[in-house]
PDB file of N, CA and C in Angstrom:
ATOM      1  N   MET Q   1       0.837  -1.188  -0.008  1.00 59.00           N
ATOM      2  CA  MET Q   1      -0.023  -0.014   0.018  1.00 59.00           C
ATOM      3  C   MET Q   1       0.820   1.248   0.040  1.00 59.00           C
ATOM      4  N   ILE Q   2       1.936   1.237   0.658  1.00 69.00           N
ATOM      5  CA  ILE Q   2       2.863   2.359   0.717  1.00 69.00           C
ATOM      6  C   ILE Q   2       3.659   2.487  -0.519  1.00 69.00           C
ATOM      7  N   GLN Q   3       3.452   3.675  -1.279  1.00 73.00           N
ATOM      8  CA  GLN Q   3       4.266   3.822  -2.452  1.00 73.00           C
ATOM      9  C   GLN Q   3       4.857   5.196  -2.432  1.00 73.00           C
ATOM     10  N   GLU Q   4       5.871   5.413  -3.278  1.00 80.00           N
ATOM     11  CA  GLU Q   4       6.540   6.702  -3.238  1.00 80.00           C
ATOM     12  C   GLU Q   4       5.496   7.757  -3.768  1.00 80.00           C
ATOM     13  N   ASP Q   5       5.531   8.948  -3.137  1.00 79.00           N
ATOM     14  CA  ASP Q   5       4.600  10.024  -3.447  1.00 79.00           C
ATOM     15  C   ASP Q   5       3.142   9.772  -3.205  1.00 79.00           C
ATOM     16  N   LEU Q   6       2.760   8.818  -2.421  1.00 80.00           N
ATOM     17  CA  LEU Q   6       1.379   8.607  -2.104  1.00 80.00           C
ATOM     18  C   LEU Q   6       1.078   9.083  -0.681  1.00 80.00           C
ATOM     19  N   VAL Q   7      -0.068   9.859  -0.661  1.00 83.00           N
ATOM     20  CA  VAL Q   7      -0.460  10.388   0.688  1.00 83.00           C
ATOM     21  C   VAL Q   7      -1.153   9.359   1.432  1.00 83.00           C
ATOM     22  N   VAL Q   8      -0.685   9.068   2.679  1.00 85.00           N
ATOM     23  CA  VAL Q   8      -1.375   8.065   3.469  1.00 85.00           C
ATOM     24  C   VAL Q   8      -1.593   8.725   4.874  1.00 85.00           C
ATOM     25  N   VAL Q   9      -2.630   8.247   5.612  1.00 85.00           N
ATOM     26  CA  VAL Q   9      -2.979   8.592   6.895  1.00 85.00           C
ATOM     27  C   VAL Q   9      -2.939   7.470   7.754  1.00 85.00           C
ATOM     28  N   VAL Q  10      -2.250   7.634   8.936  1.00 86.00           N
ATOM     29  CA  VAL Q  10      -2.160   6.605   9.854  1.00 86.00           C
ATOM     30  C   VAL Q  10      -3.009   6.894  11.034  1.00 86.00           C
ATOM     31  N   GLN Q  11      -3.852   5.868  11.432  1.00 88.00           N
ATOM     32  CA  GLN Q  11      -4.652   6.008  12.704  1.00 88.00           C
ATOM     33  C   GLN Q  11      -4.040   5.041  13.646  1.00 88.00           C
ATOM     34  N   GLY Q  12      -3.828   5.551  14.852  1.00 91.00           N
ATOM     35  CA  GLY Q  12      -3.151   4.681  15.833  1.00 91.00           C
ATOM     36  C   GLY Q  12      -3.060   5.231  17.208  1.00 91.00           C
ATOM     37  N   ARG Q  13      -2.075   4.814  17.984  1.00 93.00           N
ATOM     38  CA  ARG Q  13      -1.949   5.261  19.348  1.00 93.00           C
ATOM     39  C   ARG Q  13      -0.436   5.676  19.506  1.00 93.00           C
ATOM     40  N   VAL Q  14      -0.266   6.610  20.449  1.00 92.00           N
ATOM     41  CA  VAL Q  14       1.049   7.020  20.761  1.00 92.00           C
ATOM     42  C   VAL Q  14       1.173   6.809  22.322  1.00 92.00           C
ATOM     43  N   SER Q  15       2.263   6.278  22.735  1.00 92.00           N
ATOM     44  CA  SER Q  15       2.432   5.937  24.178  1.00 92.00           C
ATOM     45  C   SER Q  15       3.984   6.021  24.460  1.00 92.00           C
ATOM     46  N   GLN Q  16       4.171   6.157  25.735  1.00 91.00           N
ATOM     47  CA  GLN Q  16       5.537   6.232  26.274  1.00 91.00           C
ATOM     48  C   GLN Q  16       6.184   4.858  26.144  1.00 91.00           C
ATOM     49  N   ASP Q  17       7.315   4.735  25.635  1.00 87.00           N
ATOM     50  CA  ASP Q  17       8.011   3.465  25.526  1.00 87.00           C
ATOM     51  C   ASP Q  17       8.986   3.395  26.656  1.00 87.00           C
ATOM     52  N   ASP Q  18       8.666   2.654  27.705  1.00 87.00           N
ATOM     53  CA  ASP Q  18       9.477   2.575  28.918  1.00 87.00           C
ATOM     54  C   ASP Q  18      10.761   1.815  28.662  1.00 87.00           C
ATOM     55  N   PHE Q  19      10.888   1.002  27.645  1.00 87.00           N
ATOM     56  CA  PHE Q  19      12.069   0.285  27.365  1.00 87.00           C
ATOM     57  C   PHE Q  19      13.129   1.210  26.822  1.00 87.00           C
ATOM     58  N   SER Q  20      12.778   1.986  25.756  1.00 88.00           N
ATOM     59  CA  SER Q  20      13.789   2.894  25.165  1.00 88.00           C
ATOM     60  C   SER Q  20      13.789   4.328  25.764  1.00 88.00           C
ATOM     61  N   GLY Q  21      12.726   4.657  26.495  1.00 85.00           N
ATOM     62  CA  GLY Q  21      12.617   5.955  27.081  1.00 85.00           C
ATOM     63  C   GLY Q  21      12.006   7.054  26.137  1.00 85.00           C
ATOM     64  N   GLY Q  22      11.672   6.484  24.981  1.00 91.00           N
ATOM     65  CA  GLY Q  22      11.144   7.406  23.853  1.00 91.00           C
ATOM     66  C   GLY Q  22       9.651   7.221  23.766  1.00 91.00           C
ATOM     67  N   ILE Q  23       9.158   7.414  22.588  1.00 91.00           N
ATOM     68  CA  ILE Q  23       7.748   7.401  22.294  1.00 91.00           C
ATOM     69  C   ILE Q  23       7.555   6.248  21.369  1.00 91.00           C
ATOM     70  N   ARG Q  24       6.415   5.451  21.601  1.00 89.00           N
ATOM     71  CA  ARG Q  24       6.069   4.448  20.654  1.00 89.00           C
ATOM     72  C   ARG Q  24       4.841   4.766  19.948  1.00 89.00           C
ATOM     73  N   PHE Q  25       4.779   4.522  18.635  1.00 87.00           N
ATOM     74  CA  PHE Q  25       3.557   4.664  17.839  1.00 87.00           C
ATOM     75  C   PHE Q  25       3.115   3.404  17.367  1.00 87.00           C
ATOM     76  N   THR Q  26       1.885   3.010  17.630  1.00 90.00           N
ATOM     77  CA  THR Q  26       1.246   1.789  17.027  1.00 90.00           C
ATOM     78  C   THR Q  26       0.228   2.112  16.042  1.00 90.00           C
ATOM     79  N   ALA Q  27       0.391   1.645  14.857  1.00 89.00           N
ATOM     80  CA  ALA Q  27      -0.475   1.886  13.747  1.00 89.00           C
ATOM     81  C   ALA Q  27      -1.580   0.859  13.806  1.00 89.00           C
ATOM     82  N   ASP Q  28      -2.858   1.389  13.883  1.00 90.00           N
ATOM     83  CA  ASP Q  28      -4.062   0.474  13.928  1.00 90.00           C
ATOM     84  C   ASP Q  28      -4.687   0.355  12.403  1.00 90.00           C
ATOM     85  N   LYS Q  29      -4.620   1.552  11.614  1.00 89.00           N
ATOM     86  CA  LYS Q  29      -5.167   1.456  10.329  1.00 89.00           C
ATOM     87  C   LYS Q  29      -4.384   2.456   9.431  1.00 89.00           C
ATOM     88  N   LEU Q  30      -4.075   2.032   8.282  1.00 86.00           N
ATOM     89  CA  LEU Q  30      -3.371   2.796   7.335  1.00 86.00           C
ATOM     90  C   LEU Q  30      -4.346   3.001   6.137  1.00 86.00           C
ATOM     91  N   MET Q  31      -4.578   4.242   5.667  1.00 87.00           N
ATOM     92  CA  MET Q  31      -5.557   4.628   4.677  1.00 87.00           C
ATOM     93  C   MET Q  31      -4.882   5.513   3.580  1.00 87.00           C
ATOM     94  N   ASP Q  32      -5.258   5.377   2.389  1.00 84.00           N
ATOM     95  CA  ASP Q  32      -4.881   6.352   1.414  1.00 84.00           C
ATOM     96  C   ASP Q  32      -5.887   7.393   1.243  1.00 84.00           C
ATOM     97  N   LEU Q  33      -5.619   8.481   0.441  1.00 80.00           N
ATOM     98  CA  LEU Q  33      -6.617   9.538   0.412  1.00 80.00           C
ATOM     99  C   LEU Q  33      -8.043   9.198  -0.114  1.00 80.00           C
ATOM    100  N   ALA Q  34      -8.005   8.219  -1.119  1.00 78.00           N
ATOM    101  CA  ALA Q  34      -9.388   7.822  -1.499  1.00 78.00           C
ATOM    102  C   ALA Q  34     -10.133   7.157  -0.462  1.00 78.00           C
ATOM    103  N   GLU Q  35      -9.531   6.328   0.398  1.00 83.00           N
ATOM    104  CA  GLU Q  35     -10.307   5.693   1.488  1.00 83.00           C
ATOM    105  C   GLU Q  35     -10.686   6.706   2.525  1.00 83.00           C
ATOM    106  N   ILE Q  36      -9.869   7.770   2.829  1.00 82.00           N
ATOM    107  CA  ILE Q  36     -10.113   8.794   3.758  1.00 82.00           C
ATOM    108  C   ILE Q  36     -11.362   9.590   3.263  1.00 82.00           C
ATOM    109  N   ARG Q  37     -11.449   9.942   2.006  1.00 81.00           N
ATOM    110  CA  ARG Q  37     -12.611  10.538   1.372  1.00 81.00           C
ATOM    111  C   ARG Q  37     -13.853   9.690   1.617  1.00 81.00           C
ATOM    112  N   SER Q  38     -13.757   8.406   1.284  1.00 79.00           N
ATOM    113  CA  SER Q  38     -14.992   7.653   1.332  1.00 79.00           C
ATOM    114  C   SER Q  38     -15.429   7.380   2.749  1.00 79.00           C
ATOM    115  N   VAL Q  39     -14.554   7.398   3.707  1.00 82.00           N
ATOM    116  CA  VAL Q  39     -14.933   7.171   5.036  1.00 82.00           C
ATOM    117  C   VAL Q  39     -15.376   8.461   5.793  1.00 82.00           C
ATOM    118  N   TYR Q  40     -14.718   9.606   5.614  1.00 85.00           N
ATOM    119  CA  TYR Q  40     -14.941  10.709   6.395  1.00 85.00           C
ATOM    120  C   TYR Q  40     -15.754  11.873   5.736  1.00 85.00           C
ATOM    121  N   ALA Q  41     -16.013  11.758   4.378  1.00 91.00           N
ATOM    122  CA  ALA Q  41     -16.678  12.704   3.639  1.00 91.00           C
ATOM    123  C   ALA Q  41     -18.030  12.832   4.179  1.00 91.00           C
ATOM    124  N   ARG Q  42     -18.573  13.991   4.577  1.00 94.00           N
ATOM    125  CA  ARG Q  42     -19.970  14.121   4.954  1.00 94.00           C
ATOM    126  C   ARG Q  42     -20.867  14.624   3.820  1.00 94.00           C
ATOM    127  N   GLY Q  43     -20.221  15.081   2.759  1.00 95.00           N
ATOM    128  CA  GLY Q  43     -20.976  15.551   1.501  1.00 95.00           C
ATOM    129  C   GLY Q  43     -20.156  16.158   0.512  1.00 95.00           C
ATOM    130  N   ILE Q  44     -20.704  16.342  -0.628  1.00 96.00           N
ATOM    131  CA  ILE Q  44     -20.161  17.087  -1.715  1.00 96.00           C
ATOM    132  C   ILE Q  44     -20.952  18.306  -2.033  1.00 96.00           C
ATOM    133  N   ARG Q  45     -20.397  19.401  -2.062  1.00 96.00           N
ATOM    134  CA  ARG Q  45     -21.093  20.717  -2.380  1.00 96.00           C
ATOM    135  C   ARG Q  45     -20.685  21.230  -3.731  1.00 96.00           C
ATOM    136  N   LEU Q  46     -21.671  21.494  -4.572  1.00 96.00           N
ATOM    137  CA  LEU Q  46     -21.273  21.941  -5.982  1.00 96.00           C
ATOM    138  C   LEU Q  46     -21.893  23.339  -6.093  1.00 96.00           C
ATOM    139  N   ASN Q  47     -21.185  24.234  -6.698  1.00 93.00           N
ATOM    140  CA  ASN Q  47     -21.600  25.545  -7.128  1.00 93.00           C
ATOM    141  C   ASN Q  47     -21.863  25.500  -8.691  1.00 93.00           C
ATOM    142  N   ILE Q  48     -23.052  25.536  -9.032  1.00 85.00           N
ATOM    143  CA  ILE Q  48     -23.438  25.284 -10.442  1.00 85.00           C
ATOM    144  C   ILE Q  48     -24.201  26.558 -10.893  1.00 85.00           C
ATOM    145  N   ASN Q  49     -23.686  27.740 -10.680  1.00 73.00           N
ATOM    146  CA  ASN Q  49     -24.496  28.995 -10.949  1.00 73.00           C
ATOM    147  C   ASN Q  49     -24.705  29.114 -12.367  1.00 73.00           C
ATOM    148  N   GLY Q  50     -23.698  29.287 -13.226  1.00 66.00           N
ATOM    149  CA  GLY Q  50     -24.066  29.514 -14.709  1.00 66.00           C
ATOM    150  C   GLY Q  50     -23.956  28.263 -15.569  1.00 66.00           C
ATOM    151  N   GLN Q  51     -23.698  27.099 -14.901  1.00 64.00           N
ATOM    152  CA  GLN Q  51     -23.617  25.974 -15.691  1.00 64.00           C
ATOM    153  C   GLN Q  51     -24.693  24.822 -15.411  1.00 64.00           C
ATOM    154  N   ALA Q  52     -25.785  25.321 -15.015  1.00 74.00           N
ATOM    155  CA  ALA Q  52     -26.889  24.433 -14.641  1.00 74.00           C
ATOM    156  C   ALA Q  52     -27.263  23.576 -15.757  1.00 74.00           C
ATOM    157  N   ASP Q  53     -27.114  22.284 -15.612  1.00 86.00           N
ATOM    158  CA  ASP Q  53     -27.474  21.265 -16.697  1.00 86.00           C
ATOM    159  C   ASP Q  53     -27.776  19.936 -15.950  1.00 86.00           C
ATOM    160  N   SER Q  54     -28.964  19.689 -15.668  1.00 88.00           N
ATOM    161  CA  SER Q  54     -29.293  18.450 -14.911  1.00 88.00           C
ATOM    162  C   SER Q  54     -28.915  17.202 -15.551  1.00 88.00           C
ATOM    163  N   ALA Q  55     -29.047  17.103 -16.980  1.00 92.00           N
ATOM    164  CA  ALA Q  55     -28.630  16.013 -17.626  1.00 92.00           C
ATOM    165  C   ALA Q  55     -27.093  15.673 -17.576  1.00 92.00           C
ATOM    166  N   LYS Q  56     -26.339  16.753 -17.652  1.00 92.00           N
ATOM    167  CA  LYS Q  56     -24.851  16.611 -17.385  1.00 92.00           C
ATOM    168  C   LYS Q  56     -24.494  16.225 -16.054  1.00 92.00           C
ATOM    169  N   LEU Q  57     -25.213  16.786 -14.995  1.00 94.00           N
ATOM    170  CA  LEU Q  57     -25.015  16.387 -13.653  1.00 94.00           C
ATOM    171  C   LEU Q  57     -25.292  14.873 -13.405  1.00 94.00           C
ATOM    172  N   ARG Q  58     -26.443  14.446 -14.000  1.00 94.00           N
ATOM    173  CA  ARG Q  58     -26.743  13.042 -13.816  1.00 94.00           C
ATOM    174  C   ARG Q  58     -25.770  12.109 -14.565  1.00 94.00           C
ATOM    175  N   SER Q  59     -25.246  12.499 -15.665  1.00 95.00           N
ATOM    176  CA  SER Q  59     -24.290  11.724 -16.313  1.00 95.00           C
ATOM    177  C   SER Q  59     -22.934  11.598 -15.673  1.00 95.00           C
ATOM    178  N   VAL Q  60     -22.523  12.768 -14.972  1.00 96.00           N
ATOM    179  CA  VAL Q  60     -21.298  12.730 -14.278  1.00 96.00           C
ATOM    180  C   VAL Q  60     -21.436  11.925 -13.052  1.00 96.00           C
ATOM    181  N   LEU Q  61     -22.557  12.029 -12.287  1.00 97.00           N
ATOM    182  CA  LEU Q  61     -22.647  11.338 -11.069  1.00 97.00           C
ATOM    183  C   LEU Q  61     -23.010   9.772 -11.181  1.00 97.00           C
ATOM    184  N   ALA Q  62     -23.656   9.426 -12.360  1.00 97.00           N
ATOM    185  CA  ALA Q  62     -24.153   8.080 -12.545  1.00 97.00           C
ATOM    186  C   ALA Q  62     -23.117   6.987 -12.302  1.00 97.00           C
ATOM    187  N   PRO Q  63     -21.960   7.074 -12.670  1.00 97.00           N
ATOM    188  CA  PRO Q  63     -20.892   6.025 -12.443  1.00 97.00           C
ATOM    189  C   PRO Q  63     -20.597   5.692 -10.943  1.00 97.00           C
ATOM    190  N   TYR Q  64     -20.825   6.782 -10.115  1.00 95.00           N
ATOM    191  CA  TYR Q  64     -20.377   6.818  -8.736  1.00 95.00           C
ATOM    192  C   TYR Q  64     -21.520   6.728  -7.811  1.00 95.00           C
ATOM    193  N   THR Q  65     -22.804   6.598  -8.201  1.00 96.00           N
ATOM    194  CA  THR Q  65     -23.894   6.433  -7.338  1.00 96.00           C
ATOM    195  C   THR Q  65     -23.939   5.032  -6.622  1.00 96.00           C
ATOM    196  N   GLY Q  66     -24.713   4.923  -5.499  1.00 93.00           N
ATOM    197  CA  GLY Q  66     -24.787   3.792  -4.768  1.00 93.00           C
ATOM    198  C   GLY Q  66     -23.948   3.934  -3.560  1.00 93.00           C
ATOM    199  N   GLY Q  67     -23.340   5.030  -3.256  1.00 91.00           N
ATOM    200  CA  GLY Q  67     -22.404   5.281  -2.111  1.00 91.00           C
ATOM    201  C   GLY Q  67     -23.240   5.923  -0.924  1.00 91.00           C
ATOM    202  N   LYS Q  68     -22.485   6.402   0.028  1.00 91.00           N
ATOM    203  CA  LYS Q  68     -23.090   7.001   1.240  1.00 91.00           C
ATOM    204  C   LYS Q  68     -23.071   8.490   1.315  1.00 91.00           C
ATOM    205  N   CYS Q  69     -22.280   9.105   0.358  1.00 94.00           N
ATOM    206  CA  CYS Q  69     -22.109  10.552   0.505  1.00 94.00           C
ATOM    207  C   CYS Q  69     -23.118  11.354  -0.289  1.00 94.00           C
ATOM    208  N   PRO Q  70     -23.846  12.231   0.513  1.00 96.00           N
ATOM    209  CA  PRO Q  70     -24.932  13.079  -0.249  1.00 96.00           C
ATOM    210  C   PRO Q  70     -24.295  14.161  -1.035  1.00 96.00           C
ATOM    211  N   VAL Q  71     -24.989  14.610  -2.081  1.00 97.00           N
ATOM    212  CA  VAL Q  71     -24.527  15.648  -2.934  1.00 97.00           C
ATOM    213  C   VAL Q  71     -25.531  16.835  -2.805  1.00 97.00           C
ATOM    214  N   ALA Q  72     -24.990  18.012  -2.620  1.00 96.00           N
ATOM    215  CA  ALA Q  72     -25.761  19.157  -2.521  1.00 96.00           C
ATOM    216  C   ALA Q  72     -25.292  20.287  -3.512  1.00 96.00           C
ATOM    217  N   ILE Q  73     -26.302  21.006  -4.066  1.00 94.00           N
ATOM    218  CA  ILE Q  73     -26.013  22.179  -5.001  1.00 94.00           C
ATOM    219  C   ILE Q  73     -26.172  23.377  -4.176  1.00 94.00           C
ATOM    220  N   HIS Q  74     -25.183  24.200  -4.251  1.00 92.00           N
ATOM    221  CA  HIS Q  74     -25.152  25.519  -3.440  1.00 92.00           C
ATOM    222  C   HIS Q  74     -25.783  26.558  -4.346  1.00 92.00           C
ATOM    223  N   TYR Q  75     -26.965  27.039  -3.924  1.00 85.00           N
ATOM    224  CA  TYR Q  75     -27.646  28.059  -4.712  1.00 85.00           C
ATOM    225  C   TYR Q  75     -27.500  29.386  -4.110  1.00 85.00           C
ATOM    226  N   ARG Q  76     -27.238  30.378  -4.953  1.00 82.00           N
ATOM    227  CA  ARG Q  76     -27.097  31.777  -4.423  1.00 82.00           C
ATOM    228  C   ARG Q  76     -27.800  32.843  -5.398  1.00 82.00           C
ATOM    229  N   ASN Q  77     -28.564  33.768  -4.803  1.00 79.00           N
ATOM    230  CA  ASN Q  77     -29.064  34.829  -5.628  1.00 79.00           C
ATOM    231  C   ASN Q  77     -28.913  36.150  -4.846  1.00 79.00           C
ATOM    232  N   ALA Q  78     -29.564  37.177  -5.238  1.00 82.00           N
ATOM    233  CA  ALA Q  78     -29.386  38.483  -4.518  1.00 82.00           C
ATOM    234  C   ALA Q  78     -30.065  38.478  -3.163  1.00 82.00           C
ATOM    235  N   GLN Q  79     -31.090  37.569  -2.936  1.00 85.00           N
ATOM    236  CA  GLN Q  79     -31.807  37.635  -1.706  1.00 85.00           C
ATOM    237  C   GLN Q  79     -31.148  36.669  -0.659  1.00 85.00           C
ATOM    238  N   GLY Q  80     -30.479  35.692  -1.056  1.00 87.00           N
ATOM    239  CA  GLY Q  80     -29.891  34.726  -0.212  1.00 87.00           C
ATOM    240  C   GLY Q  80     -29.171  33.588  -0.824  1.00 87.00           C
ATOM    241  N   GLU Q  81     -28.946  32.580   0.057  1.00 87.00           N
ATOM    242  CA  GLU Q  81     -28.228  31.324  -0.493  1.00 87.00           C
ATOM    243  C   GLU Q  81     -28.630  30.181   0.407  1.00 87.00           C
ATOM    244  N   CYS Q  82     -28.532  28.967  -0.189  1.00 90.00           N
ATOM    245  CA  CYS Q  82     -28.835  27.785   0.495  1.00 90.00           C
ATOM    246  C   CYS Q  82     -28.345  26.555  -0.267  1.00 90.00           C
ATOM    247  N   ASP Q  83     -28.085  25.422   0.443  1.00 90.00           N
ATOM    248  CA  ASP Q  83     -27.697  24.143  -0.142  1.00 90.00           C
ATOM    249  C   ASP Q  83     -28.961  23.276  -0.385  1.00 90.00           C
ATOM    250  N   ILE Q  84     -29.097  22.897  -1.661  1.00 93.00           N
ATOM    251  CA  ILE Q  84     -30.224  22.025  -2.069  1.00 93.00           C
ATOM    252  C   ILE Q  84     -29.664  20.625  -2.155  1.00 93.00           C
ATOM    253  N   ARG Q  85     -30.073  19.713  -1.272  1.00 96.00           N
ATOM    254  CA  ARG Q  85     -29.499  18.395  -1.209  1.00 96.00           C
ATOM    255  C   ARG Q  85     -30.286  17.578  -2.202  1.00 96.00           C
ATOM    256  N   LEU Q  86     -29.631  16.900  -3.083  1.00 96.00           N
ATOM    257  CA  LEU Q  86     -30.203  15.946  -4.051  1.00 96.00           C
ATOM    258  C   LEU Q  86     -30.840  14.679  -3.338  1.00 96.00           C
ATOM    259  N   PRO Q  87     -31.725  14.001  -3.954  1.00 96.00           N
ATOM    260  CA  PRO Q  87     -32.315  12.796  -3.392  1.00 96.00           C
ATOM    261  C   PRO Q  87     -31.263  11.702  -3.127  1.00 96.00           C
ATOM    262  N   ASP Q  88     -31.634  10.796  -2.266  1.00 96.00           N
ATOM    263  CA  ASP Q  88     -30.678   9.703  -1.798  1.00 96.00           C
ATOM    264  C   ASP Q  88     -30.181   8.900  -2.920  1.00 96.00           C
ATOM    265  N   GLU Q  89     -31.030   8.737  -4.059  1.00 95.00           N
ATOM    266  CA  GLU Q  89     -30.452   7.919  -5.175  1.00 95.00           C
ATOM    267  C   GLU Q  89     -29.258   8.552  -5.902  1.00 95.00           C
ATOM    268  N   TYR Q  90     -28.979   9.800  -5.510  1.00 95.00           N
ATOM    269  CA  TYR Q  90     -27.734  10.482  -6.005  1.00 95.00           C
ATOM    270  C   TYR Q  90     -26.585  10.420  -5.007  1.00 95.00           C
ATOM    271  N   ARG Q  91     -26.732   9.739  -3.915  1.00 96.00           N
ATOM    272  CA  ARG Q  91     -25.562   9.593  -3.020  1.00 96.00           C
ATOM    273  C   ARG Q  91     -24.468   8.829  -3.747  1.00 96.00           C
ATOM    274  N   VAL Q  92     -23.194   9.336  -3.528  1.00 95.00           N
ATOM    275  CA  VAL Q  92     -22.100   8.821  -4.405  1.00 95.00           C
ATOM    276  C   VAL Q  92     -20.964   8.152  -3.475  1.00 95.00           C
ATOM    277  N   LYS Q  93     -20.125   7.417  -4.235  1.00 92.00           N
ATOM    278  CA  LYS Q  93     -18.938   6.947  -3.596  1.00 92.00           C
ATOM    279  C   LYS Q  93     -17.865   7.983  -4.034  1.00 92.00           C
ATOM    280  N   VAL Q  94     -17.360   8.596  -3.010  1.00 92.00           N
ATOM    281  CA  VAL Q  94     -16.329   9.737  -3.354  1.00 92.00           C
ATOM    282  C   VAL Q  94     -15.041   9.131  -3.739  1.00 92.00           C
ATOM    283  N   SER Q  95     -14.545   9.567  -4.867  1.00 89.00           N
ATOM    284  CA  SER Q  95     -13.342   9.137  -5.400  1.00 89.00           C
ATOM    285  C   SER Q  95     -12.553  10.249  -6.188  1.00 89.00           C
ATOM    286  N   GLY Q  96     -11.321   9.992  -6.384  1.00 89.00           N
ATOM    287  CA  GLY Q  96     -10.514  11.039  -7.195  1.00 89.00           C
ATOM    288  C   GLY Q  96     -11.068  11.172  -8.613  1.00 89.00           C
ATOM    289  N   PRO Q  97     -11.449  10.209  -9.345  1.00 93.00           N
ATOM    290  CA  PRO Q  97     -12.063  10.303 -10.674  1.00 93.00           C
ATOM    291  C   PRO Q  97     -13.420  11.122 -10.594  1.00 93.00           C
ATOM    292  N   LEU Q  98     -14.224  10.934  -9.617  1.00 95.00           N
ATOM    293  CA  LEU Q  98     -15.429  11.673  -9.539  1.00 95.00           C
ATOM    294  C   LEU Q  98     -15.104  13.250  -9.211  1.00 95.00           C
ATOM    295  N   ILE Q  99     -14.261  13.453  -8.390  1.00 94.00           N
ATOM    296  CA  ILE Q  99     -13.897  14.865  -8.046  1.00 94.00           C
ATOM    297  C   ILE Q  99     -13.266  15.539  -9.388  1.00 94.00           C
ATOM    298  N   ALA Q 100     -12.460  14.754 -10.010  1.00 94.00           N
ATOM    299  CA  ALA Q 100     -11.793  15.237 -11.237  1.00 94.00           C
ATOM    300  C   ALA Q 100     -12.757  15.576 -12.324  1.00 94.00           C
ATOM    301  N   SER Q 101     -13.827  14.694 -12.474  1.00 96.00           N
ATOM    302  CA  SER Q 101     -14.933  14.873 -13.523  1.00 96.00           C
ATOM    303  C   SER Q 101     -15.773  16.071 -13.149  1.00 96.00           C
ATOM    304  N   LEU Q 102     -16.127  16.291 -11.849  1.00 96.00           N
ATOM    305  CA  LEU Q 102     -16.840  17.425 -11.483  1.00 96.00           C
ATOM    306  C   LEU Q 102     -16.047  18.699 -11.685  1.00 96.00           C
ATOM    307  N   ALA Q 103     -14.825  18.660 -11.242  1.00 95.00           N
ATOM    308  CA  ALA Q 103     -13.890  19.895 -11.449  1.00 95.00           C
ATOM    309  C   ALA Q 103     -13.587  20.175 -12.916  1.00 95.00           C
ATOM    310  N   GLU Q 104     -13.573  19.233 -13.741  1.00 94.00           N
ATOM    311  CA  GLU Q 104     -13.472  19.443 -15.161  1.00 94.00           C
ATOM    312  C   GLU Q 104     -14.593  20.109 -15.784  1.00 94.00           C
ATOM    313  N   TRP Q 105     -15.808  19.813 -15.280  1.00 92.00           N
ATOM    314  CA  TRP Q 105     -17.089  20.429 -15.771  1.00 92.00           C
ATOM    315  C   TRP Q 105     -17.306  21.808 -15.126  1.00 92.00           C
ATOM    316  N   LEU Q 106     -17.255  21.853 -13.809  1.00 92.00           N
ATOM    317  CA  LEU Q 106     -17.572  23.078 -13.066  1.00 92.00           C
ATOM    318  C   LEU Q 106     -16.426  23.949 -12.643  1.00 92.00           C
ATOM    319  N   SER Q 107     -15.202  23.624 -12.811  1.00 91.00           N
ATOM    320  CA  SER Q 107     -13.913  24.093 -12.372  1.00 91.00           C
ATOM    321  C   SER Q 107     -13.704  23.713 -10.914  1.00 91.00           C
ATOM    322  N   GLU Q 108     -12.486  23.638 -10.529  1.00 93.00           N
ATOM    323  CA  GLU Q 108     -12.099  23.121  -9.232  1.00 93.00           C
ATOM    324  C   GLU Q 108     -12.666  23.806  -8.104  1.00 93.00           C
ATOM    325  N   ARG Q 109     -12.686  25.223  -8.208  1.00 94.00           N
ATOM    326  CA  ARG Q 109     -13.192  25.955  -7.031  1.00 94.00           C
ATOM    327  C   ARG Q 109     -14.693  25.817  -6.835  1.00 94.00           C
ATOM    328  N   ASN Q 110     -15.454  25.207  -7.700  1.00 94.00           N
ATOM    329  CA  ASN Q 110     -16.830  24.952  -7.520  1.00 94.00           C
ATOM    330  C   ASN Q 110     -17.259  23.604  -7.141  1.00 94.00           C
ATOM    331  N   VAL Q 111     -16.213  22.833  -6.656  1.00 96.00           N
ATOM    332  CA  VAL Q 111     -16.410  21.471  -6.166  1.00 96.00           C
ATOM    333  C   VAL Q 111     -15.819  21.386  -4.772  1.00 96.00           C
ATOM    334  N   GLU Q 112     -16.578  21.036  -3.808  1.00 95.00           N
ATOM    335  CA  GLU Q 112     -16.031  21.030  -2.409  1.00 95.00           C
ATOM    336  C   GLU Q 112     -16.477  19.685  -1.772  1.00 95.00           C
ATOM    337  N   VAL Q 113     -15.439  18.967  -1.143  1.00 94.00           N
ATOM    338  CA  VAL Q 113     -15.859  17.769  -0.359  1.00 94.00           C
ATOM    339  C   VAL Q 113     -15.868  18.314   1.100  1.00 94.00           C
ATOM    340  N   VAL Q 114     -16.978  18.161   1.704  1.00 94.00           N
ATOM    341  CA  VAL Q 114     -17.194  18.629   3.121  1.00 94.00           C
ATOM    342  C   VAL Q 114     -16.928  17.491   4.060  1.00 94.00           C
ATOM    343  N   TYR Q 115     -16.115  17.632   4.976  1.00 89.00           N
ATOM    344  CA  TYR Q 115     -15.653  16.671   5.986  1.00 89.00           C
ATOM    345  C   TYR Q 115     -16.215  17.088   7.341  1.00 89.00           C
TER     346      TYR Q 115
END
């Protein structure tokens, strides 16, 4: 799992090592960035102000549906703003390719993974 230039997150415990007098770290779980996203992402927020196209949104999300992560569209006008959450059938599996596809369509600044 560990490769050069791969971001990994280690979940574990830190304790005093009485034998060496230093600190001991015990790794319980090792996760890459894709796994972190899928486990800890609470949602994806999309700003689709000038690019509103429901058919395009459906086609981009379709290969990734069936996950646990809700998708919301951030709507803003002169009077206010809100997040409109898509129905549960649009929950996705958060992955690098999904984020890349959304960023290619909407631009990177309009795609936010909420943790």
